[in-house]
XYZ file of C-alpha atoms in Angstrom:
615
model
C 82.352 59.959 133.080
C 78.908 61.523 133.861
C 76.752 62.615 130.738
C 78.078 66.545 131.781
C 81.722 65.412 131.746
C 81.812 63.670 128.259
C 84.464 64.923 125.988
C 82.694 66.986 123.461
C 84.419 69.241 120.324
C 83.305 71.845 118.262
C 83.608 70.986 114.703
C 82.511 72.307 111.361
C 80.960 70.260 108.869
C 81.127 71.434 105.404
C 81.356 74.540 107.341
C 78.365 73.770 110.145
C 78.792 74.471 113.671
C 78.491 70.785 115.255
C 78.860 69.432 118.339
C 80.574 66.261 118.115
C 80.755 63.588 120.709
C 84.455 62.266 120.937
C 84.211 58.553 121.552
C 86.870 56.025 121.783
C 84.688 53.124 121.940
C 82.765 53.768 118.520
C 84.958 52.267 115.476
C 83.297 54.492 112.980
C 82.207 57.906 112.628
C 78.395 59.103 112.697
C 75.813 62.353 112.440
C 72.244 61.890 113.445
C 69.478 61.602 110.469
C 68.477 65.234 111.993
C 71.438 66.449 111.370
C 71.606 65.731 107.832
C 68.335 66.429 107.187
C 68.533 69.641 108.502
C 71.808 70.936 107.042
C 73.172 68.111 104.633
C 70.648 66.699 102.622
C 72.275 68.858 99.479
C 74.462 66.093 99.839
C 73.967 62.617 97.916
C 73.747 59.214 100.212
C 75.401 56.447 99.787
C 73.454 52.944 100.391
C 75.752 50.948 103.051
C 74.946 47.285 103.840
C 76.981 47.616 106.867
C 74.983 46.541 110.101
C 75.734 49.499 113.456
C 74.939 48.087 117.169
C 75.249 49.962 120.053
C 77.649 48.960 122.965
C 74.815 46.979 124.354
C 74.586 45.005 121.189
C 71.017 46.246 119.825
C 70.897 47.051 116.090
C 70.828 51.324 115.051
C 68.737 52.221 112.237
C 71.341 52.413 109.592
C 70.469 55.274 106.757
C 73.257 55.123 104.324
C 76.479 57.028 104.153
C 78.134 60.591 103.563
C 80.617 62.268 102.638
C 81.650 65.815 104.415
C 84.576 67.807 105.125
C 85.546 68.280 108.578
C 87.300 71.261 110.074
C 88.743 71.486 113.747
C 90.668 74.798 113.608
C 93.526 74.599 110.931
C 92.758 70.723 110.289
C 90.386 69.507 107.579
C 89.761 66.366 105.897
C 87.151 65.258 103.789
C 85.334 62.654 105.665
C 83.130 59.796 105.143
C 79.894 59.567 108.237
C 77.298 57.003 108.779
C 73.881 58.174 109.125
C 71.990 56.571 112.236
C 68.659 57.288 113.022
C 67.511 58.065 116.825
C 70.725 58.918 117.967
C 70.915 61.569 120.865
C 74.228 62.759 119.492
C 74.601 65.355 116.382
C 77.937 63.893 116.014
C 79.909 60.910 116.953
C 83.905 61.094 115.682
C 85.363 57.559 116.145
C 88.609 55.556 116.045
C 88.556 55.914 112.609
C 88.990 59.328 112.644
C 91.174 59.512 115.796
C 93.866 57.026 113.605
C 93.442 59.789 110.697
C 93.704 62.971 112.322
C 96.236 61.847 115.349
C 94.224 64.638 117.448
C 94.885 62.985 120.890
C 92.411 62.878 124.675
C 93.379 64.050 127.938
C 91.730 62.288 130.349
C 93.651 63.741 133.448
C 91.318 66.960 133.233
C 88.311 64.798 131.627
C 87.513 66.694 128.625
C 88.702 66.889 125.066
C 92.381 68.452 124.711
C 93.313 69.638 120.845
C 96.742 70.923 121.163
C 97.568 73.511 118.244
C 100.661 71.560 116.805
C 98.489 68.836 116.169
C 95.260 70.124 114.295
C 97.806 72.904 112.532
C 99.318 71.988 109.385
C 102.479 73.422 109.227
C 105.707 72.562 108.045
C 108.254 70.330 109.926
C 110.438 73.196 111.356
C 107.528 75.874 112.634
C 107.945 79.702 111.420
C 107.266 82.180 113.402
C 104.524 85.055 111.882
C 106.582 87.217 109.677
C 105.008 90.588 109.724
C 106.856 93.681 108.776
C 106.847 96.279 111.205
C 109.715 98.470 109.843
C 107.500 101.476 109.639
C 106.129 100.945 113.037
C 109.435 103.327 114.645
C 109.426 100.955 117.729
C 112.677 100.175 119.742
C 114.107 96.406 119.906
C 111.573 95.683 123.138
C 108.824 96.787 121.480
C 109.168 94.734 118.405
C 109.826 91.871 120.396
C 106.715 92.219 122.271
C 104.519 92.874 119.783
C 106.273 89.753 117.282
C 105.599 87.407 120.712
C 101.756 88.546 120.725
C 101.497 87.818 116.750
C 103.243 84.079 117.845
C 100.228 83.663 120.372
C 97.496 84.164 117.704
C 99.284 81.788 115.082
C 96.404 81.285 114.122
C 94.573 84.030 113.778
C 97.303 84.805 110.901
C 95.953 81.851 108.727
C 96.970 81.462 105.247
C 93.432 79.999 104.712
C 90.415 82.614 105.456
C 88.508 81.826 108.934
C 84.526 80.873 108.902
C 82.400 82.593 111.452
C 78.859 81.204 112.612
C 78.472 84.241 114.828
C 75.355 85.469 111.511
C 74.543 83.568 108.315
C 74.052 84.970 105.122
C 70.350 84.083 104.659
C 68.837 84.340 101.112
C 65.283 85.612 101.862
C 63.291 84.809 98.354
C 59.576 84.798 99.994
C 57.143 83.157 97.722
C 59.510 83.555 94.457
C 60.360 80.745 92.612
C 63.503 79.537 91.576
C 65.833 81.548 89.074
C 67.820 79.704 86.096
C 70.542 80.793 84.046
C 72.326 79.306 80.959
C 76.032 78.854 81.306
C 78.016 81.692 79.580
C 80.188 80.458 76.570
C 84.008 80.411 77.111
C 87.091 79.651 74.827
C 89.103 76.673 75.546
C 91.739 78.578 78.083
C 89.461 80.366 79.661
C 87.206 77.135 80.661
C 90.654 75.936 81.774
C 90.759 78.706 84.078
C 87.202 78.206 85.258
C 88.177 74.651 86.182
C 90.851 75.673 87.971
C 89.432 77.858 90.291
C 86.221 75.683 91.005
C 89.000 72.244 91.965
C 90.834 75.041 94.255
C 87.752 76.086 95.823
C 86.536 72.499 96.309
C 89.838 71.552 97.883
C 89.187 74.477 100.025
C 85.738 73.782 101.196
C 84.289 76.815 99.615
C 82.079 75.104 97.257
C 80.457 71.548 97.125
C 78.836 69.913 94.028
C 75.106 69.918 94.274
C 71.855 69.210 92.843
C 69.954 72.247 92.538
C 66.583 73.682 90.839
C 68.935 77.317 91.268
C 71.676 77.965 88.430
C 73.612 81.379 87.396
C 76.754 81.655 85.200
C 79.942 82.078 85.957
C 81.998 85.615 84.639
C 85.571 85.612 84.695
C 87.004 89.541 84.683
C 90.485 90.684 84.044
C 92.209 91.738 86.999
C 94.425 94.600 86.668
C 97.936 93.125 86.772
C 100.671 92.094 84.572
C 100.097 88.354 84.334
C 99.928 86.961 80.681
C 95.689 85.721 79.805
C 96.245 82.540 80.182
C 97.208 82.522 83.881
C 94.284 81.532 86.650
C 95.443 84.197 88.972
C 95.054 86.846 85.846
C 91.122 86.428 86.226
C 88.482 87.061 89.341
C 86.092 84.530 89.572
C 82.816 85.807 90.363
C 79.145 84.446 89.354
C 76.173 86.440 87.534
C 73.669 86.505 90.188
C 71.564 89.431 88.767
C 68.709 86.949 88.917
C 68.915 86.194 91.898
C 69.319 89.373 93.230
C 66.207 90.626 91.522
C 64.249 88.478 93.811
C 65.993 88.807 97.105
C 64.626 90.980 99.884
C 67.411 93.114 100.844
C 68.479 93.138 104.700
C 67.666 95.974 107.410
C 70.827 96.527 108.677
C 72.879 99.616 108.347
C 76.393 100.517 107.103
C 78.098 103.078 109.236
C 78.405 106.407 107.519
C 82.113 107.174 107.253
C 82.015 110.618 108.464
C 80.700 109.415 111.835
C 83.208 106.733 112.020
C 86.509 109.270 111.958
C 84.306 111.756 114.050
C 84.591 108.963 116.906
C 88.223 108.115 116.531
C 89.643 110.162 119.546
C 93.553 111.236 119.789
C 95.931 109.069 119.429
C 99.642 108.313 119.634
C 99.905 104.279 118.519
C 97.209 102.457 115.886
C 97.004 99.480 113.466
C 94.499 98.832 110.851
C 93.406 95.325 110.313
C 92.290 93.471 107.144
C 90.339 90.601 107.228
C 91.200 87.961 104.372
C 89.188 86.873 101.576
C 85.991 88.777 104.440
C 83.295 87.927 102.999
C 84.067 83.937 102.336
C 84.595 84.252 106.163
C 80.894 84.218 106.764
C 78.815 81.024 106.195
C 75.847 80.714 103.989
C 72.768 80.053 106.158
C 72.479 75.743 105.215
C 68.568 76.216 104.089
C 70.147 78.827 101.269
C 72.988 76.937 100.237
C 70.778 75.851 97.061
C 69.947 79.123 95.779
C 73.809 80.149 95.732
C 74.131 77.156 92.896
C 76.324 78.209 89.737
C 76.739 75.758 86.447
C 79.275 75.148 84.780
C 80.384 72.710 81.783
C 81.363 70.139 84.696
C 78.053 70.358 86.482
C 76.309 72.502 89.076
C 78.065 73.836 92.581
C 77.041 75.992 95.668
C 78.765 78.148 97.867
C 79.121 77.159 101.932
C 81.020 80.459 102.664
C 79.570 83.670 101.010
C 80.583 85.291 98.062
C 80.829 87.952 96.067
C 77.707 89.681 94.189
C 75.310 88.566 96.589
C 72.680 91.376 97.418
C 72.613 92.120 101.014
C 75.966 90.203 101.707
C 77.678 93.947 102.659
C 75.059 94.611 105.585
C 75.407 90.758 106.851
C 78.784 91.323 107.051
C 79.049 94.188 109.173
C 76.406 92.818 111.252
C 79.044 90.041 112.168
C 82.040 92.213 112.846
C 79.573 94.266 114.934
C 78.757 91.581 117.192
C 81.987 89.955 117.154
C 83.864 93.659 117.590
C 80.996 94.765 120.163
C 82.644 94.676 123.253
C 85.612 96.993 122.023
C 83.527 99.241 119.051
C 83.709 102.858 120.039
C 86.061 102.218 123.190
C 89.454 101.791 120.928
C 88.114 100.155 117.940
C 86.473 101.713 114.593
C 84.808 99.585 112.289
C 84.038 99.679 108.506
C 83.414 96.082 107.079
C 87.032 94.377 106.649
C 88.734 97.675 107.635
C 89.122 97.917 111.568
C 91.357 100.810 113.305
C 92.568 100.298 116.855
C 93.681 103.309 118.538
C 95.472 103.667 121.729
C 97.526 106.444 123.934
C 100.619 104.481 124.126
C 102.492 101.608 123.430
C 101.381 99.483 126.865
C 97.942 100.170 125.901
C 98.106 99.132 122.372
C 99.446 95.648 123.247
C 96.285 95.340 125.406
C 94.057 96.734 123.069
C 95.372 94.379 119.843
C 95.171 91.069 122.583
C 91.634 91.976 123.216
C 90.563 92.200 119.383
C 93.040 89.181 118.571
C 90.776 87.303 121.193
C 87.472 87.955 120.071
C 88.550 87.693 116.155
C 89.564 84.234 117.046
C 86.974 82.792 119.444
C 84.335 83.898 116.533
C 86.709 81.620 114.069
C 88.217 84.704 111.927
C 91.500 85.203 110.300
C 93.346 87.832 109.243
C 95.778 89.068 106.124
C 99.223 89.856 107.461
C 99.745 91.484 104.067
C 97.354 94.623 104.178
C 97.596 94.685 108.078
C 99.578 97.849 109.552
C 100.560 97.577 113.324
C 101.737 99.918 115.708
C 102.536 103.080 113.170
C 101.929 106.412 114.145
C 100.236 107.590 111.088
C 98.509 105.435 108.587
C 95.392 104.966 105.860
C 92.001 104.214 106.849
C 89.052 105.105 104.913
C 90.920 106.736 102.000
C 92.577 109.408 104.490
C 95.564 109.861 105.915
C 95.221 109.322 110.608
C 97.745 110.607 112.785
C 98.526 111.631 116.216
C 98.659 115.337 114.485
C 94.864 114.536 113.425
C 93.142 113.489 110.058
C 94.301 114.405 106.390
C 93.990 113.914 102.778
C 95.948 111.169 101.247
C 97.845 112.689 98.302
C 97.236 109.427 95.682
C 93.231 110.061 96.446
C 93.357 113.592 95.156
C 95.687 112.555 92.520
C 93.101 111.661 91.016
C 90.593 114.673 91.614
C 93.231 117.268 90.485
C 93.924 115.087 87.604
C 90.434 115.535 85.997
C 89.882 117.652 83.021
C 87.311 120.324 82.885
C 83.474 118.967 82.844
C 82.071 118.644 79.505
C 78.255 118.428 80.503
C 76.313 119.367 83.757
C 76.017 115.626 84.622
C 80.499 116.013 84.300
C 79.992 119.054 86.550
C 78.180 117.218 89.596
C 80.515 114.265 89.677
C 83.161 116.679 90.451
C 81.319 118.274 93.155
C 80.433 114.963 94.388
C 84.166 114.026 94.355
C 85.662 117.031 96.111
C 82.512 117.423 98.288
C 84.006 114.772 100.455
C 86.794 116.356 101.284
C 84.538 119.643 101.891
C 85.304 119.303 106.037
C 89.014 120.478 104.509
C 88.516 123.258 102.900
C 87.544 126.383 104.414
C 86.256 128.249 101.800
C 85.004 125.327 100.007
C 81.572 126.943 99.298
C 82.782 129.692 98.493
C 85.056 128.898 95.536
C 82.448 126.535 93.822
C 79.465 128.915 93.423
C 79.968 129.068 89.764
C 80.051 125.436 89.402
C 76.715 125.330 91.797
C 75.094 127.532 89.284
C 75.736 125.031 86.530
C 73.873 122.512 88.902
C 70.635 124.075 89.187
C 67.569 122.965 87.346
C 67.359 123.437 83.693
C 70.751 125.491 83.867
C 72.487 125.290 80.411
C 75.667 124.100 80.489
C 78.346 127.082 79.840
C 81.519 126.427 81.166
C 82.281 129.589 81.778
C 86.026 131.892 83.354
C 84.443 131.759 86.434
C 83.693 128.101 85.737
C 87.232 127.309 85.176
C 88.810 129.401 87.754
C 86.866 127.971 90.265
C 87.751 124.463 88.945
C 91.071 125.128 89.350
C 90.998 126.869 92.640
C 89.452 123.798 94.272
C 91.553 121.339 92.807
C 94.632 123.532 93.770
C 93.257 124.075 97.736
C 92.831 120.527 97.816
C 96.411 119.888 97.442
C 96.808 122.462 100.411
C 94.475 121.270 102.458
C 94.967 121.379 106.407
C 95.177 118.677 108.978
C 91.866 118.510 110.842
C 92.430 117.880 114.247
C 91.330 114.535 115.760
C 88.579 115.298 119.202
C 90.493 115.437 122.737
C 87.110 114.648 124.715
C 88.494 116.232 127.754
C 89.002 119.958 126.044
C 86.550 122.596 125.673
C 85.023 122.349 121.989
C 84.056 125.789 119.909
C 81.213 126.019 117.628
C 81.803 129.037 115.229
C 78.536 129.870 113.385
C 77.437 132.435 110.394
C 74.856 133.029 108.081
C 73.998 135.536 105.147
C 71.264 135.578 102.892
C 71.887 132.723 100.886
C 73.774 130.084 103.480
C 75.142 128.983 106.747
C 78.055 127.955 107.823
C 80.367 126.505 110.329
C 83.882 125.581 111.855
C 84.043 123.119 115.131
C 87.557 123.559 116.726
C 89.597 122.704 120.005
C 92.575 124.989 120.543
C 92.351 126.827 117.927
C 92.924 124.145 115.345
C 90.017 123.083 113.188
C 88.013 119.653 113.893
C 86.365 119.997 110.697
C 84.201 122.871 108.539
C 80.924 122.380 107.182
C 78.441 125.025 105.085
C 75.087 124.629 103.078
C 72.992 126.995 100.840
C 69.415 128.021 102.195
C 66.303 127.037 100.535
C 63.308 129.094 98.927
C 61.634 129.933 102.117
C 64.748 130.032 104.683
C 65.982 133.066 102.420
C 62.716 134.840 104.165
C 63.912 134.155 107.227
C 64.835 137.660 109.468
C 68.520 137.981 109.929
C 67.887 136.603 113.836
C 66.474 133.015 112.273
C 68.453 132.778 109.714
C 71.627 132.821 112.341
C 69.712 130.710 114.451
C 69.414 128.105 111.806
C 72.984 128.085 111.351
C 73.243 127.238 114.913
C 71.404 124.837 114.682
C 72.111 122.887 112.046
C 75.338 123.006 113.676
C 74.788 121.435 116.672
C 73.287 118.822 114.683
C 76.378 118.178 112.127
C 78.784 118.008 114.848
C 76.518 116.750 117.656
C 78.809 113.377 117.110
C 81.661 114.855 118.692
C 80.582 116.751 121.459
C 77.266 115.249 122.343
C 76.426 115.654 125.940
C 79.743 117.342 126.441
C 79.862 121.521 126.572
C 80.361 123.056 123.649
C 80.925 126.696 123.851
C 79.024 128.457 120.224
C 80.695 131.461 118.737
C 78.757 133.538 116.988
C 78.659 137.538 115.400
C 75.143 138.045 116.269
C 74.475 139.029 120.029
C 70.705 138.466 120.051
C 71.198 134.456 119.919
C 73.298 134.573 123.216
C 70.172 135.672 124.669
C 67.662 133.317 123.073
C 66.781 131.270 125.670
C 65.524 134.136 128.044
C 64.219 136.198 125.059
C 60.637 137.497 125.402
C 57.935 137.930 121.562
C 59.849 134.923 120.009
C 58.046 134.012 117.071
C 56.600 129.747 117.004
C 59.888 129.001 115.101
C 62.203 130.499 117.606
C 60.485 129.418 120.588
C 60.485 126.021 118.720
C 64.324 126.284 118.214
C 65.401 127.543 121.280
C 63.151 124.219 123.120
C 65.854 122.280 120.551
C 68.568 124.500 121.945
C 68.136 123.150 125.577
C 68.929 119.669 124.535
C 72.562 120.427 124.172
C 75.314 122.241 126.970
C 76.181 125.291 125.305
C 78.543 127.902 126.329
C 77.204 131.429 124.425
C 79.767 133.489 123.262
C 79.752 137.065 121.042
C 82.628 137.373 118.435
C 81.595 140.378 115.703
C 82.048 139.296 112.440
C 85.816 140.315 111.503
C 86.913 137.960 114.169
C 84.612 134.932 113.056
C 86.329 135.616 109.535
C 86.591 131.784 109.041
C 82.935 130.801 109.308
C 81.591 134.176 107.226
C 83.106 133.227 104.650
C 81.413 129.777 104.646
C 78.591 131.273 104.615
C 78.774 133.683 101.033
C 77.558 131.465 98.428
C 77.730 128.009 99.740
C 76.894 124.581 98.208
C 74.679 122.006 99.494
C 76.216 119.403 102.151
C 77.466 116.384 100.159
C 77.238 113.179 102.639
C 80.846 111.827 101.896
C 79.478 108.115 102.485
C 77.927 108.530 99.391
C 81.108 108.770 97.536
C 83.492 105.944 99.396
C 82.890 103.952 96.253
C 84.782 105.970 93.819
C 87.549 106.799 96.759
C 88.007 104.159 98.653
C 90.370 101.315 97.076
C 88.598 97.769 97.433
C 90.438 95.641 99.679
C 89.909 92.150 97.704
């Protein structure tokens, strides 16, 4: 073979992308002293007598011996490797390893041939992927295509989560030194459970022992299920890395804001929501960090290769991945939020396309999936805490469950969590800002806290409209999109529709000096702070604006504007609009956003308390 045709195989090592050199005529199995000095020298060496000559006969500078776990897709094996010194190989897997792994070479088309029954581990009579899909409403050909495209991504449906090297979690410190915690005390059965989920996760190649100037405690918390205390699977395992934390730069990289997200998911007829399993151990700690992830325990010190849970910065990271990996599809069918990826699609033909496309790139980046909290093919499902369907986007009734649920506020502090809570769902609710102006009068500064008729009423009102909320209509991007606009003295407002069916309604109060405004600005600030809350929809696209005042459909060729209009209507000119006159009792919907409103409330900013985790 020339030195371009030589078999060669991607492998991990102790989950490090290596190239390694397949080669029948080597009896043992070798990495390069670069290689473990550059990624494995967490790992202790063992002193070897034994004497390594090339196939020429002259000696190799023999460095000792190591131990490693291998992966080649599904197969893994802890491994032992001889270190050689000026080698021009990062890996060389011998006979010994060929005899272990029976992973066979096909020499017809020169190159390394891995066949998937050979590096899978699976049992003697192969299953086929079992995934539910009775409340997918497909016919018999449809399951039976979209069953034979889950059989060609086997693996992507891995019991065992998938490792990526597409970003490492990196562990920036700077100059700090390194951070030490005791081990936290634990009763005998808890220990027992510690134990047991450090030998699982070393079986696993999640964790490795190591010898490390780093050290934080391990915390065990009760999961909520039924299992009695002294069962393993009763507790998450999790380490205290506060410390750490404290002295980590956090990463530049931004989670998408959630309201943008279902602003960009067009109609749709078929979708499936994917979960990736275990996510974040799917991501591999950057090799030079590995130390710094060290936890102790009463059976010494280990480290994390994959990255886990508690990390700061490890939420950006991994969206940074999927957003690579996913970057060829994002905002053509695909929507992603961290583990939680929607795939939309006009029909059925289009949705087997669309899934083979995402199955491809989730595999070729080394990801798996959970068939368990995966949804395929449905025609209305959950995503994001709401309820997406081909009719358009609503409220799922188990997250306001637990807003209509609440008992009155008690305090001010009480008062804004609710607000915060039901704020979310403010795009809903028509006269959202309406029915909570008591409750924004509790909110203001130094207001004392009197909880008031009107108080309760309006508690009441907004927990009851939220249980009749209406189904927002998802964007057609081909249909004419209507901006309806309002202001009075005290706030704007706003309702974007398509065919007469609301895309969402939005309303804020105005500040000190916007309440000076003339009547002419202030309705020109409601149009544009319009355009700039729905801007994601329409964008370049026409948008024809609705509005009760006729002076603003002549703005742009008005003569005396004052700085701030002429300012406004140069802002104006950046979007297509379509002016249109309405008077007021036929823009009924937005007026009444407009009497009395409360401040925006960013729903982003509450996915934490509405949003279910998915681990």
């Amino acid at each position: 073979m020339t030195p371009v045709e030589l078999p060669y195989v991607p492998i991990l090592l102790n989950e490090t992308f290596i190239t390694a050199l397949w080669d029948t005529g080597a009896e043992k199995s070798f990495i390069s002293e670069e290689v473990y000095r550059n990624y494995f020298s967490y790992r202790p060496r063992q002193k070897t007598k034994d004497r390594v000559v090339t196939a020429q006969g002259a000696p190799c500078s023999h460095l000792g011996r190591v131990e490693l776990q291998i992966r080649i897709r599904e197969f893994q094996k802890p491994w032992e490797f001889h270190i050689l010194d000026n080698v021009q190989y990062q890996c060389i897997l011998g006979i010994d390893f060929m005899k272990a792994s029976r992973l066979t070479l096909d020499f017809d088309q020169k190159s390394l041939i891995i066949p998937d029954h050979l590096i899978t581990q699976m049992p003697k009579e192969e299953k086929l992927i079992d995934i539910d899909l009775t409340e997918s409403k497909l016919d018999d050909e449809q399951q039976r295509q979209l069953k034979a495209l889950f059989n060609n991504f086997k693996g992507l449906f891995s019991d065992q989560p998938g490792l990526t090297h597409v970003v490492y979690h990196e562990i920036d410190t700077g100059d700090k030194g390194p951070v030490v915690s005791r081990p936290y005390k634990y009763d005998r059965v808890k220990q027992g459970i510690i134990d047991y989920h450090i030998d699982k996760m070393l079986r696993d190649g999640t964790i490795c022992p190591i010898n490390s100037p780093y050290a934080s405690p391990v915390v065990l918390t009760r999961k909520n299920n039924d299992l009695p205390p002294d069962s393993p699977e009763a507790y998450r395992f999790a380490i205290d890395y506060r410390k750490l934390n404290g002295i980590t730069k956090y990463p530049r990289y931004p989670l998408p804001v959630i309201d943008d997200l279902l602003t960009n998911i067009p109609h749709t007829n078929v979708m499936s929501t994917l979960d990736l399993g275990s996510g974040y151990f799917q991501l591999a700690i950057s090799p030079m960090d590995i130390e710094k992830t060290a936890f102790i325990t009463r059976n010494g010190t280990f480290a994390f290769l994959r990255m886990p849970f508690g990390l700061s910065g490890a939420a950006p990271n991994f969206q940074k991945a999927i957003d690579i990996i996913l970057q060829p599809v994002i905002g053509r069918f695909v929507s992603v939020y961290m583990d939680d990826d929607i795939i939309t699609s006009p029909s059925f033909k289009d949705h087997l396309d669309h899934l083979t496309q995402v199955f491809t790139l989730l595999r070729n980046a080394g990801l798996t999936l959970n068939k368990e909290k995966c949804h395929f093919a449905r025609d209305k499902l959950k995503y994001l805490g709401l309820i997406i369907s081909k009719e358009g986007i609503e409220t799922d009734n188990k997250k306001i469950r637990a807003i209509t649920e609440m008992k009155p506020p008690k305090n001010n502090r009480e008062v804004s969590k609710f607000l915060g809570m039901t704020g979310w769902y403010q795009k809903f609710i028509p006269r959202y800002a309406d029915i909570c102006e008591p409750l924004y009068q509790l909110k203001k500064k130094g207001a004392k806290f009197n909880w008031s008729r009107e108080a309760q009423d309006s508690f009441d009102q907004i927990k009851r409209t939220l249980t009749e909320a209406p189904i927002l209509q998802l964007p057609n991007f081909s249909e004419q999109f209507n901006l309806f606009t309002d202001a009075s003295g005290v706030g704007i407002g706003a309702v974007l529709q398509q065919n007469q069916k609301p895309i969402a309604f939005a309303s804020r109060t105005l500040n000190k000096a916007e309440r000076n405004y003339t009547v002419t600005e202030r309705e020109c600030l409601a149009v544009i702070w319009a355009l700039n809350k729905f801007k994601t929809y329409f964008g370049p696209l026409p948008v024809k604006v609705i509005t009760d005042h006729a002076a603003l459909t002549k703005l742009t060729n008005g003569k005396n504007l004052s700085s701030r209009m002429i300012r406004w209507a140069l802002k104006l000119s950046e979007f297509n609009i379509e002016w249109e006159n309405r008077p007021g009792v036929q823009n009924v919907v937005a007026d009444l956003l407009s009497r009395n409103p409360v401040d925006s409330v960013e729903g982003s900013k509450f996915r934490a308390q509405l949003l279910e985790p998915s681990q």
